[in-house]
PDB file of C-alpha atoms in Angstrom:
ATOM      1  CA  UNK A 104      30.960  18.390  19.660  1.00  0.00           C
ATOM      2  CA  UNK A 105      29.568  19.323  16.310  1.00  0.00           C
ATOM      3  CA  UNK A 106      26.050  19.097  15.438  1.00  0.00           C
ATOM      4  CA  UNK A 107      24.922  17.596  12.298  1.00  0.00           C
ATOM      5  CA  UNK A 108      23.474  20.068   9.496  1.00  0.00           C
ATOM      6  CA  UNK A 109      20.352  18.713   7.883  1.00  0.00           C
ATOM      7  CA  UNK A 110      21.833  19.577   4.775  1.00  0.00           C
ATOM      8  CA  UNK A 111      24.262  16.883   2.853  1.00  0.00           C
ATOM      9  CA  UNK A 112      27.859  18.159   1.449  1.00  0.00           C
ATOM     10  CA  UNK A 113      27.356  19.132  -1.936  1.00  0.00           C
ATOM     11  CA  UNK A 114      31.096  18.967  -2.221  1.00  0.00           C
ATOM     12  CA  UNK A 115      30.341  15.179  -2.018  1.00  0.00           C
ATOM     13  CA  UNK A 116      29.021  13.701  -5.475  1.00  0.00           C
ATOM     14  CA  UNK A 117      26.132  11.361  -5.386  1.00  0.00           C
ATOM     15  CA  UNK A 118      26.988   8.076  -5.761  1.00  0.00           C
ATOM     16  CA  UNK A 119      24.884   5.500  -8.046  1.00  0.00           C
ATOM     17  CA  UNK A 120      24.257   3.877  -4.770  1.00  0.00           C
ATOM     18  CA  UNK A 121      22.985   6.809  -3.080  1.00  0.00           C
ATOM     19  CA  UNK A 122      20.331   6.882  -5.852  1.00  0.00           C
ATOM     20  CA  UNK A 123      19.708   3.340  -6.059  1.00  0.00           C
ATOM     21  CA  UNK A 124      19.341   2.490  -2.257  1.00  0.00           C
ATOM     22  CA  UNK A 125      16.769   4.788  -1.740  1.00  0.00           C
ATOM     23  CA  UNK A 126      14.642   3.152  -4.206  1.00  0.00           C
ATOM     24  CA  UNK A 127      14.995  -0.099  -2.650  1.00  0.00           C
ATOM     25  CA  UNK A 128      14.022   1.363   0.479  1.00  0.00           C
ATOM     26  CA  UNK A 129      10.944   2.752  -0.662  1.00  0.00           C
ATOM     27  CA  UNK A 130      10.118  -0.309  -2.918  1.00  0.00           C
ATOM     28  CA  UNK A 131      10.563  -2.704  -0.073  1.00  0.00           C
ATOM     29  CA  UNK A 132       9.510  -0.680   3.075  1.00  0.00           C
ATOM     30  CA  UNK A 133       6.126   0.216   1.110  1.00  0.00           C
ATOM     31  CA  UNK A 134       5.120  -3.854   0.622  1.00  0.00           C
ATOM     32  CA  UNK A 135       6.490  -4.443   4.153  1.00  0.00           C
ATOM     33  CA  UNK A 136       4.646  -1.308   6.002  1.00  0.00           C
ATOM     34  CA  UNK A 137       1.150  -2.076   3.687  1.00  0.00           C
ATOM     35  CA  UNK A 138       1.467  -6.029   4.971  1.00  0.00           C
ATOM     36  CA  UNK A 139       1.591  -4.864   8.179  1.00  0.00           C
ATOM     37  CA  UNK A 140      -0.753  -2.611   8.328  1.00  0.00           C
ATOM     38  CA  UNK A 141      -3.162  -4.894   6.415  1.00  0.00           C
ATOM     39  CA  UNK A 142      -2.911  -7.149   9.512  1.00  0.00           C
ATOM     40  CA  UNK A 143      -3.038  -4.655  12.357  1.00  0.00           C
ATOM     41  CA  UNK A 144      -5.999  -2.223  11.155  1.00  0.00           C
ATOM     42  CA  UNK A 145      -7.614  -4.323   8.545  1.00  0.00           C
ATOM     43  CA  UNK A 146      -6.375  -1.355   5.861  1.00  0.00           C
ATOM     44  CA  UNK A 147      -6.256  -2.025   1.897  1.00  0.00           C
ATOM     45  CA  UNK A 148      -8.594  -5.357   2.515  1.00  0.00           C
ATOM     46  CA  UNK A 149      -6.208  -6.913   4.868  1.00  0.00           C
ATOM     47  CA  UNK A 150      -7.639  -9.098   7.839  1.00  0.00           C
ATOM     48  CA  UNK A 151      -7.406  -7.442  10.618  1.00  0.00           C
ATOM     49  CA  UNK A 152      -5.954  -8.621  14.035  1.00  0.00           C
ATOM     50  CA  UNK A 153      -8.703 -11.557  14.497  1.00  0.00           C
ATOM     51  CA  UNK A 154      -8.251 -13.120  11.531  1.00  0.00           C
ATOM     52  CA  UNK A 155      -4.896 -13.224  11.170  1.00  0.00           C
ATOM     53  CA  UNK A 156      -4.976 -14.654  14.850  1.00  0.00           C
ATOM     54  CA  UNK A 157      -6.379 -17.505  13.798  1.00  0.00           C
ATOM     55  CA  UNK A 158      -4.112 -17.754  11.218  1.00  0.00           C
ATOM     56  CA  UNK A 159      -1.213 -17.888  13.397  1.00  0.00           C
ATOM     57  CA  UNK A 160      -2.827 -20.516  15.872  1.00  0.00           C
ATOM     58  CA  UNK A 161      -3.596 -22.927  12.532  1.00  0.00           C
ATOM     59  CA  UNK A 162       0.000 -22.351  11.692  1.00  0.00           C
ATOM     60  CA  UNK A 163       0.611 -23.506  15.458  1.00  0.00           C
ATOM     61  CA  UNK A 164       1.560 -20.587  16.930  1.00  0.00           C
ATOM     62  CA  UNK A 165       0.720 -19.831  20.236  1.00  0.00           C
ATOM     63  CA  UNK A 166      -1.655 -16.836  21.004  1.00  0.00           C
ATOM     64  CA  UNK A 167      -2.562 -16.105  17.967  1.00  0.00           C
ATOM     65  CA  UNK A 168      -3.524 -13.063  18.135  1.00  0.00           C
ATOM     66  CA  UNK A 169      -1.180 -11.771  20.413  1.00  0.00           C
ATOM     67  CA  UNK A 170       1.599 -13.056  17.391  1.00  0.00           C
ATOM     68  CA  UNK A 171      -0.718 -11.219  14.528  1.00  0.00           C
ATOM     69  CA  UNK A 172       0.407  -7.884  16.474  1.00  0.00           C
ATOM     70  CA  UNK A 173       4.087  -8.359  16.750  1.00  0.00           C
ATOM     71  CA  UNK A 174       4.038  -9.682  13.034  1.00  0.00           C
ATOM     72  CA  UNK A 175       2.067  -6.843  12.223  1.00  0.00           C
ATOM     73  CA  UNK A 176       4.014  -3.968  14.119  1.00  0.00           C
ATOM     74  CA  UNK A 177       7.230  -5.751  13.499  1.00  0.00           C
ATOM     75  CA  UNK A 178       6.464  -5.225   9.404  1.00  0.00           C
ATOM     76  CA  UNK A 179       4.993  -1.893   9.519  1.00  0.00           C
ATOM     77  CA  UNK A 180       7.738  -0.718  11.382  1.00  0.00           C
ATOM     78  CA  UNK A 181      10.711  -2.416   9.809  1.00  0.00           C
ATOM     79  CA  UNK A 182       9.030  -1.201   6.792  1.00  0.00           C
ATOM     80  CA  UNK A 183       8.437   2.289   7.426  1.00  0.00           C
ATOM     81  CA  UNK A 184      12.286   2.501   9.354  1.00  0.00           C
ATOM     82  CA  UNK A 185      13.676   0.942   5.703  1.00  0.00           C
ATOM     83  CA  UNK A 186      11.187   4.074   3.803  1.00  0.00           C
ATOM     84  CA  UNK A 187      12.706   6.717   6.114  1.00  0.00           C
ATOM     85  CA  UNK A 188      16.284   5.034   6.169  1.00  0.00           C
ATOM     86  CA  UNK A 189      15.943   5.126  10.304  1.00  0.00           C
ATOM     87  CA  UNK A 190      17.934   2.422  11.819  1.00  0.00           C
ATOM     88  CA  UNK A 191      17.989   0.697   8.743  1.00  0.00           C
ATOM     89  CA  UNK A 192      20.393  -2.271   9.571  1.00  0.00           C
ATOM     90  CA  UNK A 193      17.524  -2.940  12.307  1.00  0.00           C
ATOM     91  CA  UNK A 194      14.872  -2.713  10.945  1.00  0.00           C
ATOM     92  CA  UNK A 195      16.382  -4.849   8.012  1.00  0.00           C
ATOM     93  CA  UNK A 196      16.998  -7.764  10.331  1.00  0.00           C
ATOM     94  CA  UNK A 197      13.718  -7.499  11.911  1.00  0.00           C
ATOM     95  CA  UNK A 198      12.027  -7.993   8.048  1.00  0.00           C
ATOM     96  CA  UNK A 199      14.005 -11.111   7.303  1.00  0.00           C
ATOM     97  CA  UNK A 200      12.869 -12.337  10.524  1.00  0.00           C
ATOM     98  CA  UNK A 201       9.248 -11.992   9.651  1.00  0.00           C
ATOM     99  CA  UNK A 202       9.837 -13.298   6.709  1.00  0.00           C
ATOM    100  CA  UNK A 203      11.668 -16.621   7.875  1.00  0.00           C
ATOM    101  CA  UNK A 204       8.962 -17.292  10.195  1.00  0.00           C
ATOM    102  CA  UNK A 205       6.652 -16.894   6.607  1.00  0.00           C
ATOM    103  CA  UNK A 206       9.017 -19.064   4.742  1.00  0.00           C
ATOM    104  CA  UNK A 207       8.749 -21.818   7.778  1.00  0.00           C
ATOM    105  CA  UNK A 208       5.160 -21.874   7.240  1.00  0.00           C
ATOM    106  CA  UNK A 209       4.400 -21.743   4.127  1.00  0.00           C
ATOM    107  CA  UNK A 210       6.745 -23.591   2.605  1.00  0.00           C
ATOM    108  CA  UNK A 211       5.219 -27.368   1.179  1.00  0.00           C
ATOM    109  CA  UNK A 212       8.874 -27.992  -0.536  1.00  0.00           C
ATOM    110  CA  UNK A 213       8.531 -25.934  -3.683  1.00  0.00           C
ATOM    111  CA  UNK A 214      10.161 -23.106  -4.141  1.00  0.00           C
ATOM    112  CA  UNK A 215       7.764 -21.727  -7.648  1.00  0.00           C
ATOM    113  CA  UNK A 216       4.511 -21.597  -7.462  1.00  0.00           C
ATOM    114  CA  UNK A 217       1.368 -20.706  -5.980  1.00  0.00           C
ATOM    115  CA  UNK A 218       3.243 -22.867  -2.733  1.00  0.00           C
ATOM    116  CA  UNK A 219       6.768 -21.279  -3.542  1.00  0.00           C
ATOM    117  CA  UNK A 220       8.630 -19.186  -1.309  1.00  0.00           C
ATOM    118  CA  UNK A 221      10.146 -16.895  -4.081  1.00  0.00           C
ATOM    119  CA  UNK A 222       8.733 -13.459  -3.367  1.00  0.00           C
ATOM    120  CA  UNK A 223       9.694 -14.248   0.808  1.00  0.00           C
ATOM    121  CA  UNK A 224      12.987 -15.311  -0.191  1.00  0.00           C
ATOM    122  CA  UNK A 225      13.008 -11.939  -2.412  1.00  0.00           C
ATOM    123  CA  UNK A 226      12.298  -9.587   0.555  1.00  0.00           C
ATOM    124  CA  UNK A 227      14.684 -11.388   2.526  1.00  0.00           C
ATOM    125  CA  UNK A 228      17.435 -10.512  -0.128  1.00  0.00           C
ATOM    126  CA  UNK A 229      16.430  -6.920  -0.501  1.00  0.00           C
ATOM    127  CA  UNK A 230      16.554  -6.649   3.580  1.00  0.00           C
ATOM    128  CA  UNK A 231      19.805  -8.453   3.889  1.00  0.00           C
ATOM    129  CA  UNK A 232      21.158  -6.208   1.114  1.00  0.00           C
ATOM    130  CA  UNK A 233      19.963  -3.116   2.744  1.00  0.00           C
ATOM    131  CA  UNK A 234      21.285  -3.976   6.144  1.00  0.00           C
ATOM    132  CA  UNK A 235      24.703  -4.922   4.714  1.00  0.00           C
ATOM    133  CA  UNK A 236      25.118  -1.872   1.961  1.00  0.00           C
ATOM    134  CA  UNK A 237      23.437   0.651   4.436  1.00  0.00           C
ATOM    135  CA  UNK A 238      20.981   2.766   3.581  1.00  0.00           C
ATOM    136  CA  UNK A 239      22.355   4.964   0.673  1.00  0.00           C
ATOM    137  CA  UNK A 240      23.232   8.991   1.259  1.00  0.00           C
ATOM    138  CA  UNK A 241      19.566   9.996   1.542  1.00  0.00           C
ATOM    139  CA  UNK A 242      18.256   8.279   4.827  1.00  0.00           C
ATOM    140  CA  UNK A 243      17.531   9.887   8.376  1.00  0.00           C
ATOM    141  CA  UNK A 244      20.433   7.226   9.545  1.00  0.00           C
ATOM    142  CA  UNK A 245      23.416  10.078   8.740  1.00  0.00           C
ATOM    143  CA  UNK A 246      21.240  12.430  11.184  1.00  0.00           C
ATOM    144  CA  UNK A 247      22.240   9.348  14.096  1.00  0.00           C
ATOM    145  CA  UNK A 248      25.711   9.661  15.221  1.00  0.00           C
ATOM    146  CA  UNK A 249      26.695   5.995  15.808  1.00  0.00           C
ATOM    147  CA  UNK A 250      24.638   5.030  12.414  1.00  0.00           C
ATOM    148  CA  UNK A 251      26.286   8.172  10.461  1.00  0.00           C
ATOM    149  CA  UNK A 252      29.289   5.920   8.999  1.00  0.00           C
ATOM    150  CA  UNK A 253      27.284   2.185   8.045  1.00  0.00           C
ATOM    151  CA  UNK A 254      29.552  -0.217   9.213  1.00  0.00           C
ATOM    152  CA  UNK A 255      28.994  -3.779   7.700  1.00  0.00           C
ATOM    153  CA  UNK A 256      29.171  -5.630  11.143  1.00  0.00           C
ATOM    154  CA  UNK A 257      25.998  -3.533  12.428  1.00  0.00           C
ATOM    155  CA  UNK A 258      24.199  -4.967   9.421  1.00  0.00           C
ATOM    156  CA  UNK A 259      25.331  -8.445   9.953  1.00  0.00           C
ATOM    157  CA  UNK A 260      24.583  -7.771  14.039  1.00  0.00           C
ATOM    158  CA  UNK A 261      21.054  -6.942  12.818  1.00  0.00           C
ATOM    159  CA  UNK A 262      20.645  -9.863  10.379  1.00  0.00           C
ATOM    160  CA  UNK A 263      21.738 -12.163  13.178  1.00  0.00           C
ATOM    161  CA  UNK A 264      19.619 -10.806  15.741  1.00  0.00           C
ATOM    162  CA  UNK A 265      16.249 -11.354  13.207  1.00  0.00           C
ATOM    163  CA  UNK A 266      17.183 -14.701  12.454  1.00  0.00           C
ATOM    164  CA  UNK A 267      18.012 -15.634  15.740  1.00  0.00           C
ATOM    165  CA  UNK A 268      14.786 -14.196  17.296  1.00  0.00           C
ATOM    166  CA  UNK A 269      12.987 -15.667  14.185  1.00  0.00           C
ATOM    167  CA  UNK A 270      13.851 -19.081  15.322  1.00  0.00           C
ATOM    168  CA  UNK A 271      13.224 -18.412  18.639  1.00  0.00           C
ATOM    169  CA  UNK A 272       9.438 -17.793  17.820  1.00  0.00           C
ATOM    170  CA  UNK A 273       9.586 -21.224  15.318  1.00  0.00           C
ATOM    171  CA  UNK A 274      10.301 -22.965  18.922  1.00  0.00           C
ATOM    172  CA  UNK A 275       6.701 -21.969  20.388  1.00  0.00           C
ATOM    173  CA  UNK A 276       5.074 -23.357  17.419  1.00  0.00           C
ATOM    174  CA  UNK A 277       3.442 -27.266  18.207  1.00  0.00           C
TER     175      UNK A 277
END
């Protein structure tokens, strides 16, 4: 069994991809990983825990603050796994999950607009993009043997698993 060197093979050009993921990554897991800190620790004039509590319990979720936390860890961590290209199919699918649970409640039938759902229907593209492409050459992924090669299906797995888990949590709301 061979160990992986931290180093890439330079005998391996860099692909446009390889560039272009990366920034996606960063892009992406920055807004998702600032959201979710915004709501956990009340950092960069987010709301803190409470607040967005009672958010979730207007929105008719149950235990509201109990759902601010998993919303909150579940971005900050899909977000900062997408910035370090860790598990990046996974924590792809659990981003579009948040983010179908933020289309579900925000959306009042317009898509523009100050009630539009364009920017979540954005990061849900960007996610689903990342988790299908993989996560370019420059991610921690190639340093985990079974996430080394991206395979589409793990992406799709992923994707499924967020929007299935997504709906899940639409269920408990009244």
């Amino acid at each position: 069994m061979t160990t992986p060197s931290l180093r890439l093979d330079p005998r391996v050009p860099a692909t446009p991809y390889d560039i272009g993921l990366p920034v996606l990554r960063l892009v992406l897991g920055a807004i998702m990983a600032l959201h979710g800190t915004q709501k956990l620790f009340r950092w960069f004039d987010g709301p803190g825990v409470k607040i967005t509590g009672k958010f979730f319990e207007k929105a008719g979720y149950p235990a509201g603050e109990t759902m601010a936390v998993i919303a909150g860890l579940t971005e900050t961590l899909g977000g900062l796994g997408l910035i370090l290209g860790l598990l990046t199919p996974l924590a792809a699918g659990a981003i579009v999950g948040v983010m179908v649970n933020a289309i579900a409640v925000k959306w009042a039938g317009a898509y523009l607009g100050a009630e539009g759902v364009e920017f979540e229907s954005l990061i849900i593209a960007a996610a689903a993009t990342l988790a299908l492409t993989g996560p370019g050459r420059y991610a921690l992924d190639h340093f985990v043997p079974v996430l080394r090669h991206h395979r589409v299906r793990y992406g799709v797995a992923c994707l499924l698993l967020g929007v299935v888990l997504a709906f899940l949590i639409l269920l408990l709301r009244d």
